[in-house]
Tab-separated table of C-alpha atoms and ligand atoms in Angstrom:
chain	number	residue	atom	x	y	z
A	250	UNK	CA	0.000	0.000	0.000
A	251	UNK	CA	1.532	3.090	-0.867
A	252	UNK	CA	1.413	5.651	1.955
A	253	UNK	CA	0.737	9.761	1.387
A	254	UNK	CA	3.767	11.487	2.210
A	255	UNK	CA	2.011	13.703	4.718
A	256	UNK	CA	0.826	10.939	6.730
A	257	UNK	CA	4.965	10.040	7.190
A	258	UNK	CA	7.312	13.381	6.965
A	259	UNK	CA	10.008	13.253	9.046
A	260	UNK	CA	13.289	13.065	7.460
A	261	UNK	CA	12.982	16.123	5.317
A	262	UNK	CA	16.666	17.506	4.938
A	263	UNK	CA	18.343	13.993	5.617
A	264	UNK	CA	19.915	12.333	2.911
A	265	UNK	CA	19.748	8.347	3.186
A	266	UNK	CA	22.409	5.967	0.958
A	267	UNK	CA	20.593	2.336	0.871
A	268	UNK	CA	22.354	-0.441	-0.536
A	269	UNK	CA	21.105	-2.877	-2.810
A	270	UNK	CA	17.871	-0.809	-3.058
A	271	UNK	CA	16.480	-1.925	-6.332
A	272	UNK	CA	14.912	-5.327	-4.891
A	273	UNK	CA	13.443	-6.815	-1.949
A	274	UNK	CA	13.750	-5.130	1.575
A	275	UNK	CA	15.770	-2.814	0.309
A	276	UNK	CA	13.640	-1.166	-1.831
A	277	UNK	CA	10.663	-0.982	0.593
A	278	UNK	CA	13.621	0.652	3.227
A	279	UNK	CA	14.265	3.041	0.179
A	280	UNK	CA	10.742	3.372	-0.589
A	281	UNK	CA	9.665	3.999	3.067
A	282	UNK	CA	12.410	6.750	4.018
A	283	UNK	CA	11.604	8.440	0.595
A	284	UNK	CA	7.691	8.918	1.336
A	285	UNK	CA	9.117	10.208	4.933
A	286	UNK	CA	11.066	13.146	3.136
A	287	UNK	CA	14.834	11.571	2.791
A	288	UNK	CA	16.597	12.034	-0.440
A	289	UNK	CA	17.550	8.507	-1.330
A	290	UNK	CA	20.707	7.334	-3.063
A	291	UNK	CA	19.084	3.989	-4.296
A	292	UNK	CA	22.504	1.696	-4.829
A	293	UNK	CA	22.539	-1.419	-6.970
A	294	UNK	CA	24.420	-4.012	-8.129
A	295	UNK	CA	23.520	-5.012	-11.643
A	296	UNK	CA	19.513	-4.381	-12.105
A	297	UNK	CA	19.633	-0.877	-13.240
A	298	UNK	CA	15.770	-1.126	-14.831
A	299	UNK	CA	14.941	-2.387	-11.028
A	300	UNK	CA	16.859	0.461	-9.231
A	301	UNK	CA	14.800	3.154	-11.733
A	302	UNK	CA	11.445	1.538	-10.323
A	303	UNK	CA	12.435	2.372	-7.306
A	304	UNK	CA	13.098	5.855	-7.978
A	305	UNK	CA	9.648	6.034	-9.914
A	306	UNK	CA	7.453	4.989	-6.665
A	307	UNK	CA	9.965	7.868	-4.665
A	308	UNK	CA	9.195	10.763	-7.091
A	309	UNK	CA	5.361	9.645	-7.472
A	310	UNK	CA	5.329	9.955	-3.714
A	311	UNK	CA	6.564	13.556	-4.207
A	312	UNK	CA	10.439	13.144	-2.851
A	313	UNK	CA	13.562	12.564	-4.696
A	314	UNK	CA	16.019	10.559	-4.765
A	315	UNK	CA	18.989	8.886	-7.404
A	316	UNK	CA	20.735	5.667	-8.472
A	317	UNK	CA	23.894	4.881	-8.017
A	318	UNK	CA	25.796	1.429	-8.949
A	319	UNK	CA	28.697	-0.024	-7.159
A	320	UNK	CA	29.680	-2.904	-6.156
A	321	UNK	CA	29.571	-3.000	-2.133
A	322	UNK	CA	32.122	-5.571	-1.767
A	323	UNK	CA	34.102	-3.439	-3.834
A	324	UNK	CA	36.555	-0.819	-1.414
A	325	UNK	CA	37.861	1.395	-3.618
A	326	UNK	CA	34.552	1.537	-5.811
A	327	UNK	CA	32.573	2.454	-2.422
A	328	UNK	CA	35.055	4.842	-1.003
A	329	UNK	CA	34.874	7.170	-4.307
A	330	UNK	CA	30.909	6.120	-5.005
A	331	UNK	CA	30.105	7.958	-1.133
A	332	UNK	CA	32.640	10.505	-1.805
A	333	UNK	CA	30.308	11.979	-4.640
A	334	UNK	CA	27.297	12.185	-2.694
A	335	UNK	CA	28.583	14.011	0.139
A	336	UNK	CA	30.150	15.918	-2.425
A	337	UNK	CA	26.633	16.567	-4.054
A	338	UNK	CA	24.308	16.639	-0.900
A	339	UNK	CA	27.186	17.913	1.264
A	340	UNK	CA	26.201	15.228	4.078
A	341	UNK	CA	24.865	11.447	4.381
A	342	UNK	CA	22.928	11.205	7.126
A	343	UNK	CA	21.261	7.661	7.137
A	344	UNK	CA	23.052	4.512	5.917
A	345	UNK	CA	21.352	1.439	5.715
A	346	UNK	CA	23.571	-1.855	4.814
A	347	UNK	CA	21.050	-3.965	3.428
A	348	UNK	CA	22.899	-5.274	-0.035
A	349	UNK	CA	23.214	-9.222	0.689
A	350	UNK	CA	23.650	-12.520	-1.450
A	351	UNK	CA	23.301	-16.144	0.090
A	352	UNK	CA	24.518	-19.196	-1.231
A	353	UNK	CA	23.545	-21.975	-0.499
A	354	UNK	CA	25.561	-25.403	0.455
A	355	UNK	CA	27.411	-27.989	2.635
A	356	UNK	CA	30.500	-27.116	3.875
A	357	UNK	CA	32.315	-30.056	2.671
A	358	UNK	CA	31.375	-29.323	-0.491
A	359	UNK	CA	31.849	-25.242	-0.899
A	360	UNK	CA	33.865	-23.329	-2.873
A	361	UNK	CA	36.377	-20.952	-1.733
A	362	UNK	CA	34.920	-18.131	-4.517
A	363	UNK	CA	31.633	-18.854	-2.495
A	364	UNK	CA	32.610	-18.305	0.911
A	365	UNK	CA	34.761	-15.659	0.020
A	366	UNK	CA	31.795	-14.045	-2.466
A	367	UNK	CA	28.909	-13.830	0.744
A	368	UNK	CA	32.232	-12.571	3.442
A	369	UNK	CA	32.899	-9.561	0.328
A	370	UNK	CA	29.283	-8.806	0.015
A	371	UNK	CA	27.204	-9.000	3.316
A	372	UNK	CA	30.435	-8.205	5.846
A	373	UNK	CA	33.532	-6.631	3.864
A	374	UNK	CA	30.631	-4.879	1.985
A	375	UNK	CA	29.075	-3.121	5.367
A	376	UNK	CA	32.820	-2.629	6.559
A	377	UNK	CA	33.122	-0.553	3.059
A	378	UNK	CA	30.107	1.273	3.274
A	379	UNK	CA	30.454	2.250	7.480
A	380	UNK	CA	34.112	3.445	6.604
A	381	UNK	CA	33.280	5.237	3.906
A	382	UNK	CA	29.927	7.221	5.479
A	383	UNK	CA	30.852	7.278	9.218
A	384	UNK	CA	33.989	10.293	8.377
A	385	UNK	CA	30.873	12.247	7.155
A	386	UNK	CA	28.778	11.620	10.177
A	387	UNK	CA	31.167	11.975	12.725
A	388	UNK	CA	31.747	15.903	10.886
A	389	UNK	CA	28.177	16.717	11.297
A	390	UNK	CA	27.830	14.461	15.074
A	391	UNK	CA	24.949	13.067	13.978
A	392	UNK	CA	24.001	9.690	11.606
A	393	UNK	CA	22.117	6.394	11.608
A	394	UNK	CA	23.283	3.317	10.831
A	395	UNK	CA	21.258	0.455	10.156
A	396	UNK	CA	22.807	-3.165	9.170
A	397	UNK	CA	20.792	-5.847	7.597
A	398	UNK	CA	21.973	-9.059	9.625
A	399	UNK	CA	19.630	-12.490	9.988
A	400	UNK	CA	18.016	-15.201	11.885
A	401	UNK	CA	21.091	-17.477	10.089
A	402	UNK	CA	23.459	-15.482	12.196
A	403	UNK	CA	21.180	-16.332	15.290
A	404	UNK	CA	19.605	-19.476	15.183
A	405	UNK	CA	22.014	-20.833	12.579
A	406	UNK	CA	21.025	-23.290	9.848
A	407	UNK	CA	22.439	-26.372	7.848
A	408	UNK	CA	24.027	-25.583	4.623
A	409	UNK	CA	23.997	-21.722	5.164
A	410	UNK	CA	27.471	-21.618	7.224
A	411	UNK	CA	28.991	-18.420	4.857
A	412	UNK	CA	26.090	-16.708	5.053
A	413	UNK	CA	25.544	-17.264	9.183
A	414	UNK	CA	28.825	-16.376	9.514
A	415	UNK	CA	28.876	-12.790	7.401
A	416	UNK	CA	25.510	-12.128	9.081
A	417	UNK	CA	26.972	-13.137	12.541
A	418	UNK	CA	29.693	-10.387	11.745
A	419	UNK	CA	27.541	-8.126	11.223
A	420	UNK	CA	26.337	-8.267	14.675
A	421	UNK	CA	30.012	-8.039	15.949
A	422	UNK	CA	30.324	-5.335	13.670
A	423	UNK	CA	27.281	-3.184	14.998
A	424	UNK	CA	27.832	-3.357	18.572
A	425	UNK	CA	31.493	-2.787	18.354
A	426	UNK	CA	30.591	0.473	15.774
A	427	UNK	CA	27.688	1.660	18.059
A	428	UNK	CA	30.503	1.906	20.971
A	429	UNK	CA	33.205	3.688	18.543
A	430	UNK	CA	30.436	6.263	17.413
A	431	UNK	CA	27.926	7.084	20.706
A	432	UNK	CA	30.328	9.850	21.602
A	433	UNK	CA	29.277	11.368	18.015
A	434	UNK	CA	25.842	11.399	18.534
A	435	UNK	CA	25.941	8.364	15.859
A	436	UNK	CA	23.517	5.675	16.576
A	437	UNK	CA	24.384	1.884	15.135
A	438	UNK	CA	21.801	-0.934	15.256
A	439	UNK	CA	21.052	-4.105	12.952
A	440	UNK	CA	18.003	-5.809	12.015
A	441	UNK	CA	17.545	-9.381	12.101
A	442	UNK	CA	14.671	-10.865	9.878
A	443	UNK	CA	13.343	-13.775	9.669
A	444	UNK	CA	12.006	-15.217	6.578
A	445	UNK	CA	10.315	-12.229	4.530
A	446	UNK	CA	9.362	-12.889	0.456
A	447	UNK	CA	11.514	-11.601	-1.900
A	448	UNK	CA	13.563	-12.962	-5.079
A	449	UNK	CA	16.233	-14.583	-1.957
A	450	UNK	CA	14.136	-16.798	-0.653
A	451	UNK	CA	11.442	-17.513	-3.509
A	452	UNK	CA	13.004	-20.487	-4.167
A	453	UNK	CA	13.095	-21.601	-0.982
A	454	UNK	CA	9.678	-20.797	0.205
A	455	UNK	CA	8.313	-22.320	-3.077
A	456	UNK	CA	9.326	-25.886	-2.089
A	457	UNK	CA	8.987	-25.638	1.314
A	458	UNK	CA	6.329	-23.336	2.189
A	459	UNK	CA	4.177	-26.045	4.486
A	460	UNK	CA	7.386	-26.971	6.537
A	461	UNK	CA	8.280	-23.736	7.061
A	462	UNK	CA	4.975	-22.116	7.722
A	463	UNK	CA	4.526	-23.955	11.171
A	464	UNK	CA	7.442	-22.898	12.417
A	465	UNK	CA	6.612	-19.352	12.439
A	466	UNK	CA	4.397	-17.963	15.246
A	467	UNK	CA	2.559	-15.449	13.373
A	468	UNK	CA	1.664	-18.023	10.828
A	469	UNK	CA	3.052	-15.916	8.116
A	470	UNK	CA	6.267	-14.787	5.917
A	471	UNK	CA	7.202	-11.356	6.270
A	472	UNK	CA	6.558	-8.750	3.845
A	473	UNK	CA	9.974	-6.637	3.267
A	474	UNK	CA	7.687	-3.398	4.311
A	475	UNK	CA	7.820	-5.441	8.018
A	476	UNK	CA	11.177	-4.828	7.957
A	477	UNK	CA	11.265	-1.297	6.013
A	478	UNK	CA	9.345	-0.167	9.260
A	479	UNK	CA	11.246	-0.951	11.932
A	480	UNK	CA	14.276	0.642	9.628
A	481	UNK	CA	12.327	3.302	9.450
A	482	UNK	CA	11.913	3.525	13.037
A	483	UNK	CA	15.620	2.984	13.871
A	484	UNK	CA	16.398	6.211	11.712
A	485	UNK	CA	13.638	8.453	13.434
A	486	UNK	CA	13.890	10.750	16.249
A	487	UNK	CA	12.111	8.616	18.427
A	488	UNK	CA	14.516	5.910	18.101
A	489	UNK	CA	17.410	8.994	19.283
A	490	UNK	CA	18.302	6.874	22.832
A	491	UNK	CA	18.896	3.131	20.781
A	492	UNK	CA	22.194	1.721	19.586
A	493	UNK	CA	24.284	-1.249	19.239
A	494	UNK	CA	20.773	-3.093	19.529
A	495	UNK	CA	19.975	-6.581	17.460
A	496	UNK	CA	16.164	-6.076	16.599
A	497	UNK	CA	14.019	-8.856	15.340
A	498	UNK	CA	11.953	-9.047	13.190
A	499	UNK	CA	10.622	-12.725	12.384
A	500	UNK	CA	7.486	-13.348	13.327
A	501	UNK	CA	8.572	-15.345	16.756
A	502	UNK	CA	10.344	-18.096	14.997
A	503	UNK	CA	13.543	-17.218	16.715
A	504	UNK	CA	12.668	-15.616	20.012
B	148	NAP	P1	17.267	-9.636	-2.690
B	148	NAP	O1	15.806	-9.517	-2.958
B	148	NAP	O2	18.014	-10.790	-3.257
B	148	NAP	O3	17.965	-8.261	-3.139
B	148	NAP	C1	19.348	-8.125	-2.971
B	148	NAP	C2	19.749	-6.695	-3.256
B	148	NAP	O4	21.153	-6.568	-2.993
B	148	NAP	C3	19.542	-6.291	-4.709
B	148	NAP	O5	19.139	-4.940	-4.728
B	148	NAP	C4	20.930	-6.450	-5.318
B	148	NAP	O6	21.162	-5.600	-6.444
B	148	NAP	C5	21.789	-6.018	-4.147
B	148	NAP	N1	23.183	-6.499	-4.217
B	148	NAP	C6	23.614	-7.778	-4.229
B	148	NAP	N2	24.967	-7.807	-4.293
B	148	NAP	C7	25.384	-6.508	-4.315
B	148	NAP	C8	26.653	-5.882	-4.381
B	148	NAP	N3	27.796	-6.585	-4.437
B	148	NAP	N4	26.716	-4.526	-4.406
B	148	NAP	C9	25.567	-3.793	-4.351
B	148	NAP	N5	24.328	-4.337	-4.289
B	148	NAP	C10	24.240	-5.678	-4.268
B	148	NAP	O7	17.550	-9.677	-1.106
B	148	NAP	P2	16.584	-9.417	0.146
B	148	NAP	O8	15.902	-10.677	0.465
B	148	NAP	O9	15.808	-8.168	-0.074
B	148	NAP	O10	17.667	-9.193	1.298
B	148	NAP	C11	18.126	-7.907	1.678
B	148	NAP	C12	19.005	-8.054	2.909
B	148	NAP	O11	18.266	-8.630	3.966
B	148	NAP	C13	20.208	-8.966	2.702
B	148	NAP	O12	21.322	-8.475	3.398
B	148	NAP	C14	19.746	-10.282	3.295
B	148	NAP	O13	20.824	-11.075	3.707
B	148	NAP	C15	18.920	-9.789	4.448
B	148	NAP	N6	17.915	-10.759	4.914
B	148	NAP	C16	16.944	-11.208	4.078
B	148	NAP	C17	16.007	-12.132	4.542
B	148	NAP	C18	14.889	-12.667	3.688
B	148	NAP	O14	14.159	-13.556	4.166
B	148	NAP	N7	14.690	-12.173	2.464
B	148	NAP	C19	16.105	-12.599	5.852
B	148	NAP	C20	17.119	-12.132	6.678
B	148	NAP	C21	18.023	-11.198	6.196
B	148	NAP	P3	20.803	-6.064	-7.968
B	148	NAP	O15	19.295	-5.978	-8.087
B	148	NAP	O16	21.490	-5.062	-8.826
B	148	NAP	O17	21.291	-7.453	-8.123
């Protein structure tokens, strides 16, 4: 449902970067902090046509916002990719490290480029991203960050040890972050979803919807605008007094 942009200002002024915002939770995050007044730097990978429908549903709810591709796991590409929008909005004020990839196997049986693929993209990738934004926040003493971490990194699951393991860094990562930044006003926090439809877990949901289903409390996958309001939360005012917090949001199926 797409919500008026009067019935949601509050981040007028703020300028948001969210990566890997042309799909999934990411765009609903992008989506949501757009129709709440942020100018949105909507990053992508590869799916440029994707990353523009984004942008569309931003300007139809009357804010603005641009694309920008670069490759998260990518340090030298996200160093100079963040140094052009501070250089263009003069500030980044919300970060949100969403852009993610899982892969899916046995240990025994995976591949080096695999492991070291999901470490690059869901940790090295937020590494790039916080080092790259936080010298902007810490200028201005003030900035959100928001990591995208799992119920893999919590719960763990068979044939998912890369991904538990980036998304179990990203935990290290956020409380250790939240300490380094509180004296700058900076607030760090992640977000750990459980299972919530988009094209990552199609597949899986698809062959084992019934399984899965009673598993989860609420009886229900998540929707990625679940998650794109508790981000949204984590950015506002109200949420001024939270950091280096692991928030869940899965339904009950790991409490
Ligand atoms: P998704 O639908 O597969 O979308 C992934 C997004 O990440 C796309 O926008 C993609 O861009 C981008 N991306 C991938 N690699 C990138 C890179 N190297 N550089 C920049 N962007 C990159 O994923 P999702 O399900 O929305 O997941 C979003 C985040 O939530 C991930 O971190 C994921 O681990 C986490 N999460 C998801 C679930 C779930 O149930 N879906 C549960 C827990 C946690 P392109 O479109 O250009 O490829």
């Amino acid at each position: 449902m797409l919500i008026g942009r009067s019935e949601t200002m509050g981040l007028e002024g703020k300028v948001a970067l969210i990566t890997g915002a042309s799909r999934g939770i990411g765009r609903a995050v992008a989506i949501r902090l757009g129709l709440q007044g942020a100018f949105v730097y909507i990053n992508y990978a590869q799916n440029e046509a994707a990353a523009l429908e984004t942008l569309r549903v931003i300007r139809e709810g009357g804010s603005e916002g641009k694309i920008c591709r670069f490759d998260v796991s990518d340090f030298k590409e996200t160093q100079c990719a963040i140094k052009d929008m501070a250089g263009e909005k003069g500030h980044v004020d919300i970060l949100v490290n969403n852009a993610g990839i899982s892969v899916v196997g046995l240990l025994p049986r995976m591949e080096e480029k695999d492991w070291d693929r999901v470490i690059d993209t869901n940790l090295k990738g937020a590494f790039n991203c916080c080092r790259a934004v936080s010298r902007y926040m810490i200028k201005r003493r003030s900035g959100r960050i928001v990591n995208l971490t799992s119920v893999v990194a919590e719960a763990g699951v068979a044939g998912q040890v890369g991904y538990a393991a980036s998304k179990a860094g990203i935990i290290g990562l956020t409380k250790s972050l939240a300490l380094e930044l509180a004296s700058r006003n900076i607030c760090v926090n992640a977000v750990s979803p459980g299972l919530i439809e988009t094209d990552m877990t199609a597949h899986l949901i698809k062959e084992h919807q019934k399984s899965i289903i009673h598993r989860i409390p609420l009886a229900r996958f998540g929707k990625p605008e679940d998650v794109a309001g508790v981000v949204a939360f984590l950015v506002s005012e109200d949420a001024g007094y939270i950091t280096g917090q692991v928030i869940r949001v899965n339904g009950g199926l790991y409490i």
